[in-house]
PDB file of C-alpha atoms in Angstrom:
ATOM      1  CA  MET A   1      -0.267  -0.017   0.018  1.00 46.00           C
ATOM      2  CA  ASP A   2       1.297   3.118  -0.573  1.00 46.00           C
ATOM      3  CA  LEU A   3       0.738   6.655   0.758  1.00 47.00           C
ATOM      4  CA  SER A   4      -2.121   7.567  -2.776  1.00 49.00           C
ATOM      5  CA  GLU A   5      -4.144   4.746  -1.283  1.00 63.00           C
ATOM      6  CA  ILE A   6      -4.790   6.265   1.788  1.00 86.00           C
ATOM      7  CA  ASP A   7      -5.791   9.780   1.832  1.00 91.00           C
ATOM      8  CA  GLN A   8      -7.208  12.565   4.417  1.00 90.00           C
ATOM      9  CA  ALA A   9     -10.254  11.072   3.287  1.00 93.00           C
ATOM     10  CA  THR A  10      -9.719   7.599   4.396  1.00 94.00           C
ATOM     11  CA  LEU A  11      -8.428   8.882   7.278  1.00 96.00           C
ATOM     12  CA  GLU A  12     -11.307  10.737   8.636  1.00 96.00           C
ATOM     13  CA  LYS A  13     -13.999   7.520   7.377  1.00 97.00           C
ATOM     14  CA  LYS A  14     -12.024   5.412   9.613  1.00 97.00           C
ATOM     15  CA  ALA A  15     -12.157   7.617  12.271  1.00 98.00           C
ATOM     16  CA  GLU A  16     -15.334   8.433  12.092  1.00 98.00           C
ATOM     17  CA  THR A  17     -15.720   4.374  12.131  1.00 98.00           C
ATOM     18  CA  LEU A  18     -14.401   4.416  15.593  1.00 98.00           C
ATOM     19  CA  GLY A  19     -16.137   7.332  16.613  1.00 98.00           C
ATOM     20  CA  THR A  20     -19.388   5.908  16.558  1.00 98.00           C
ATOM     21  CA  TYR A  21     -18.310   2.430  18.275  1.00 98.00           C
ATOM     22  CA  LEU A  22     -16.863   4.538  20.803  1.00 98.00           C
ATOM     23  CA  LEU A  23     -19.861   6.342  21.652  1.00 98.00           C
ATOM     24  CA  ALA A  24     -21.927   3.247  21.504  1.00 97.00           C
ATOM     25  CA  ARG A  25     -19.943   2.459  24.268  1.00 97.00           C
ATOM     26  CA  GLY A  26     -19.860   5.319  26.263  1.00 97.00           C
ATOM     27  CA  TRP A  27     -15.859   5.261  25.642  1.00 97.00           C
ATOM     28  CA  ARG A  28     -13.257   7.658  24.974  1.00 98.00           C
ATOM     29  CA  PHE A  29      -9.524   7.642  24.041  1.00 98.00           C
ATOM     30  CA  ALA A  30      -6.062   8.320  23.718  1.00 98.00           C
ATOM     31  CA  THR A  31      -2.827   8.274  21.807  1.00 98.00           C
ATOM     32  CA  ALA A  32       0.937   8.111  22.987  1.00 98.00           C
ATOM     33  CA  GLU A  33       2.205   8.836  19.458  1.00 98.00           C
ATOM     34  CA  SER A  34       5.903   9.149  18.530  1.00 98.00           C
ATOM     35  CA  CYS A  35       6.355   8.112  15.069  1.00 98.00           C
ATOM     36  CA  THR A  36       3.021   9.917  14.157  1.00 98.00           C
ATOM     37  CA  GLY A  37       3.999  13.085  16.134  1.00 98.00           C
ATOM     38  CA  GLY A  38       0.392  13.488  16.377  1.00 98.00           C
ATOM     39  CA  TRP A  39      -1.174  12.184  13.082  1.00 98.00           C
ATOM     40  CA  ILE A  40      -3.346   9.473  14.892  1.00 98.00           C
ATOM     41  CA  ALA A  41      -4.642  13.206  17.049  1.00 98.00           C
ATOM     42  CA  GLN A  42      -5.175  15.368  14.296  1.00 98.00           C
ATOM     43  CA  VAL A  43      -6.960  13.316  11.618  1.00 98.00           C
ATOM     44  CA  ALA A  44      -9.463  12.306  14.655  1.00 98.00           C
ATOM     45  CA  THR A  45     -10.020  15.661  16.196  1.00 98.00           C
ATOM     46  CA  ALA A  46     -11.149  16.861  11.828  1.00 97.00           C
ATOM     47  CA  VAL A  47     -14.141  14.595  12.830  1.00 97.00           C
ATOM     48  CA  PRO A  48     -16.704  16.713  13.526  1.00 97.00           C
ATOM     49  CA  GLY A  49     -17.974  15.559  16.743  1.00 97.00           C
ATOM     50  CA  SER A  50     -15.224  13.780  17.929  1.00 98.00           C
ATOM     51  CA  SER A  51     -15.049  15.852  21.669  1.00 98.00           C
ATOM     52  CA  GLU A  52     -17.380  13.338  22.542  1.00 98.00           C
ATOM     53  CA  TRP A  53     -14.800   9.898  21.822  1.00 98.00           C
ATOM     54  CA  PHE A  54     -11.730  11.678  21.931  1.00 98.00           C
ATOM     55  CA  GLU A  55      -9.827  12.570  25.130  1.00 98.00           C
ATOM     56  CA  SER A  56      -5.956  13.341  24.580  1.00 98.00           C
ATOM     57  CA  GLY A  57      -2.575  13.075  22.676  1.00 97.00           C
ATOM     58  CA  CYS A  58       0.496  13.311  23.847  1.00 98.00           C
ATOM     59  CA  VAL A  59       3.425  13.164  21.179  1.00 98.00           C
ATOM     60  CA  THR A  60       6.428  11.951  22.173  1.00 98.00           C
ATOM     61  CA  TYR A  61       8.523  11.710  20.586  1.00 97.00           C
ATOM     62  CA  SER A  62      12.513  11.405  22.309  1.00 98.00           C
ATOM     63  CA  ASP A  63      12.880   8.116  24.612  1.00 98.00           C
ATOM     64  CA  ARG A  64      12.974  11.682  27.568  1.00 98.00           C
ATOM     65  CA  SER A  65       8.908  12.419  27.281  1.00 98.00           C
ATOM     66  CA  LYS A  66       7.776   9.015  26.514  1.00 98.00           C
ATOM     67  CA  ILE A  67       9.682   7.927  30.256  1.00 98.00           C
ATOM     68  CA  ALA A  68       8.753  12.531  31.298  1.00 98.00           C
ATOM     69  CA  PHE A  69       5.436  11.919  30.882  1.00 98.00           C
ATOM     70  CA  LEU A  70       3.606   8.479  30.179  1.00 98.00           C
ATOM     71  CA  GLY A  71       6.111   6.530  32.973  1.00 98.00           C
ATOM     72  CA  VAL A  72       7.928   4.823  30.417  1.00 98.00           C
ATOM     73  CA  ASP A  73      10.345   2.845  32.568  1.00 98.00           C
ATOM     74  CA  PRO A  74      13.972   3.656  31.315  1.00 98.00           C
ATOM     75  CA  ILE A  75      14.990  -0.099  31.732  1.00 98.00           C
ATOM     76  CA  LEU A  76      12.377  -1.076  28.933  1.00 98.00           C
ATOM     77  CA  ILE A  77      13.943   2.092  26.478  1.00 98.00           C
ATOM     78  CA  GLY A  78      17.886   0.565  27.431  1.00 98.00           C
ATOM     79  CA  LYS A  79      16.939  -3.411  27.230  1.00 98.00           C
ATOM     80  CA  TYR A  80      14.053  -3.826  24.421  1.00 98.00           C
ATOM     81  CA  GLY A  81      14.805   0.360  22.845  1.00 98.00           C
ATOM     82  CA  ALA A  82      12.064   2.629  22.314  1.00 98.00           C
ATOM     83  CA  VAL A  83      10.617   1.380  19.395  1.00 98.00           C
ATOM     84  CA  SER A  84       9.859  -2.401  20.759  1.00 98.00           C
ATOM     85  CA  GLY A  85       6.751  -4.413  21.329  1.00 98.00           C
ATOM     86  CA  GLU A  86       7.113  -2.960  25.360  1.00 98.00           C
ATOM     87  CA  VAL A  87       8.491  -0.111  25.415  1.00 98.00           C
ATOM     88  CA  ALA A  88       4.856   0.222  23.031  1.00 98.00           C
ATOM     89  CA  GLU A  89       2.872  -1.778  25.201  1.00 98.00           C
ATOM     90  CA  ALA A  90       4.163   1.001  28.893  1.00 98.00           C
ATOM     91  CA  MET A  91       3.327   4.259  26.112  1.00 98.00           C
ATOM     92  CA  SER A  92      -0.143   3.066  25.974  1.00 98.00           C
ATOM     93  CA  LYS A  93      -0.691   1.962  29.436  1.00 98.00           C
ATOM     94  CA  GLY A  94       0.715   5.084  30.284  1.00 98.00           C
ATOM     95  CA  ALA A  95      -0.863   7.231  27.954  1.00 98.00           C
ATOM     96  CA  LYS A  96      -4.691   5.864  29.452  1.00 98.00           C
ATOM     97  CA  THR A  97      -3.277   6.674  32.727  1.00 98.00           C
ATOM     98  CA  VAL A  98      -2.201  10.296  32.409  1.00 97.00           C
ATOM     99  CA  CYS A  99      -5.228  11.610  29.842  1.00 98.00           C
ATOM    100  CA  LYS A 100      -7.291   8.932  32.073  1.00 98.00           C
ATOM    101  CA  ALA A 101      -8.857   7.964  29.352  1.00 98.00           C
ATOM    102  CA  ASP A 102     -11.334   4.209  28.526  1.00 98.00           C
ATOM    103  CA  CYS A 103      -9.057   3.009  26.313  1.00 98.00           C
ATOM    104  CA  ALA A 104      -5.813   3.974  24.374  1.00 98.00           C
ATOM    105  CA  ILE A 105      -2.979   3.735  21.280  1.00 98.00           C
ATOM    106  CA  ALA A 106       0.659   3.693  20.901  1.00 98.00           C
ATOM    107  CA  VAL A 107       2.484   3.476  18.154  1.00 98.00           C
ATOM    108  CA  THR A 108       6.381   3.852  17.867  1.00 98.00           C
ATOM    109  CA  GLY A 109       8.554   3.433  14.795  1.00 98.00           C
ATOM    110  CA  ILE A 110      11.214   3.754  12.502  1.00 98.00           C
ATOM    111  CA  ALA A 111       9.521   5.931   9.541  1.00 97.00           C
ATOM    112  CA  GLY A 112      13.056   6.244   7.754  1.00 97.00           C
ATOM    113  CA  PRO A 113      14.194   6.749   5.577  1.00 96.00           C
ATOM    114  CA  SER A 114      17.383   6.175   7.241  1.00 96.00           C
ATOM    115  CA  GLY A 115      17.407   4.061  11.892  1.00 96.00           C
ATOM    116  CA  GLY A 116      17.018   0.704  10.433  1.00 95.00           C
ATOM    117  CA  THR A 117      19.110  -2.202  11.318  1.00 95.00           C
ATOM    118  CA  ALA A 118      18.803  -6.364   9.771  1.00 95.00           C
ATOM    119  CA  VAL A 119      16.537  -6.665  13.522  1.00 95.00           C
ATOM    120  CA  LYS A 120      14.536  -3.329  12.716  1.00 97.00           C
ATOM    121  CA  PRO A 121      13.757  -2.342   9.295  1.00 98.00           C
ATOM    122  CA  VAL A 122      12.589   0.872   7.726  1.00 98.00           C
ATOM    123  CA  GLY A 123       9.044   0.372   8.484  1.00 98.00           C
ATOM    124  CA  THR A 124       8.774  -1.318  11.898  1.00 98.00           C
ATOM    125  CA  VAL A 125       6.024   0.140  13.740  1.00 98.00           C
ATOM    126  CA  TYR A 126       5.312  -0.938  17.405  1.00 98.00           C
ATOM    127  CA  PHE A 127       1.293  -0.710  18.202  1.00 98.00           C
ATOM    128  CA  GLY A 128       0.137  -0.859  21.600  1.00 98.00           C
ATOM    129  CA  LEU A 129      -3.693  -0.992  22.704  1.00 98.00           C
ATOM    130  CA  ALA A 130      -4.165  -0.631  26.707  1.00 98.00           C
ATOM    131  CA  GLY A 131      -8.053  -0.828  27.126  1.00 95.00           C
ATOM    132  CA  TYR A 132     -10.328  -1.962  30.409  1.00 89.00           C
ATOM    133  CA  SER A 133      -9.101  -4.971  31.086  1.00 87.00           C
ATOM    134  CA  HIS A 134      -5.823  -5.966  28.655  1.00 90.00           C
ATOM    135  CA  THR A 135      -3.545  -4.751  26.734  1.00 95.00           C
ATOM    136  CA  LYS A 136      -2.046  -6.004  23.212  1.00 97.00           C
ATOM    137  CA  VAL A 137       1.020  -5.469  21.309  1.00 98.00           C
ATOM    138  CA  GLU A 138       1.438  -5.546  17.364  1.00 98.00           C
ATOM    139  CA  LYS A 139       4.920  -5.626  15.281  1.00 98.00           C
ATOM    140  CA  LYS A 140       4.093  -4.257  11.711  1.00 98.00           C
ATOM    141  CA  VAL A 141       6.402  -3.978   9.123  1.00 98.00           C
ATOM    142  CA  PHE A 142       5.415  -1.333   5.884  1.00 97.00           C
ATOM    143  CA  ARG A 143       6.717  -0.902   2.782  1.00 96.00           C
ATOM    144  CA  GLY A 144       6.948   2.641   1.042  1.00 95.00           C
ATOM    145  CA  ASN A 145       8.908   5.800   1.600  1.00 95.00           C
ATOM    146  CA  ARG A 146       7.946   7.545   5.570  1.00 96.00           C
ATOM    147  CA  THR A 147       4.702   9.691   4.829  1.00 95.00           C
ATOM    148  CA  SER A 148       3.216   6.821   3.734  1.00 95.00           C
ATOM    149  CA  VAL A 149       4.764   4.512   6.310  1.00 97.00           C
ATOM    150  CA  ARG A 150       3.644   6.855   8.658  1.00 97.00           C
ATOM    151  CA  ALA A 151       0.180   7.023   6.815  1.00 97.00           C
ATOM    152  CA  GLN A 152      -0.181   2.966   6.859  1.00 97.00           C
ATOM    153  CA  THR A 153       0.217   3.845  10.317  1.00 98.00           C
ATOM    154  CA  VAL A 154      -2.262   5.530  10.927  1.00 98.00           C
ATOM    155  CA  LEU A 155      -4.027   3.645   9.261  1.00 97.00           C
ATOM    156  CA  HIS A 156      -4.049   0.429  11.118  1.00 98.00           C
ATOM    157  CA  ALA A 157      -3.927   2.263  14.600  1.00 98.00           C
ATOM    158  CA  PHE A 158      -7.685   2.867  13.792  1.00 98.00           C
ATOM    159  CA  SER A 159      -8.408  -0.109  12.410  1.00 97.00           C
ATOM    160  CA  LEU A 160      -7.281  -1.951  16.331  1.00 97.00           C
ATOM    161  CA  LEU A 161      -8.885   0.557  18.274  1.00 97.00           C
ATOM    162  CA  THR A 162     -11.916   0.410  16.161  1.00 97.00           C
ATOM    163  CA  ALA A 163     -11.539  -3.876  16.706  1.00 96.00           C
ATOM    164  CA  MET A 164     -10.743  -3.019  20.413  1.00 95.00           C
ATOM    165  CA  ALA A 165     -14.961  -1.242  20.514  1.00 95.00           C
ATOM    166  CA  ARG A 166     -16.742  -3.652  19.106  1.00 92.00           C
TER     167      ARG A 166
END
């Protein structure tokens, strides 16, 4: 999938669908974003009426901000790296707690064009999802340029949230 397949209208439609499910449950969600730099929150708030189901967003791009704002244990970052399932899970739990939301999505990844390794190539993104009774972590490796990787990340984040809220 490349960026031409994911336009703003497509993303907003996904957010609108999520909003419908969240409203039905009376839930509000929060974000903890690293590689997307607030794009998930931007798309959510582009939808009219989103103030009824979107609580807050944290852009925690640096390791320091993940620790300071979300309470991510620096030992996790040191042991697994900022781009890891362990850190994504901790980010989602932190966002849910700090923002007092019903559920939260966190994303941390390598959007490129540099920064990848053999183990974690460019396009690697970890998703952390924190709900009422459980957390979920998922890893994806997207293809494309930086903008495309980020757009695919936003799209997948809305899909994960929608599956949780159903």
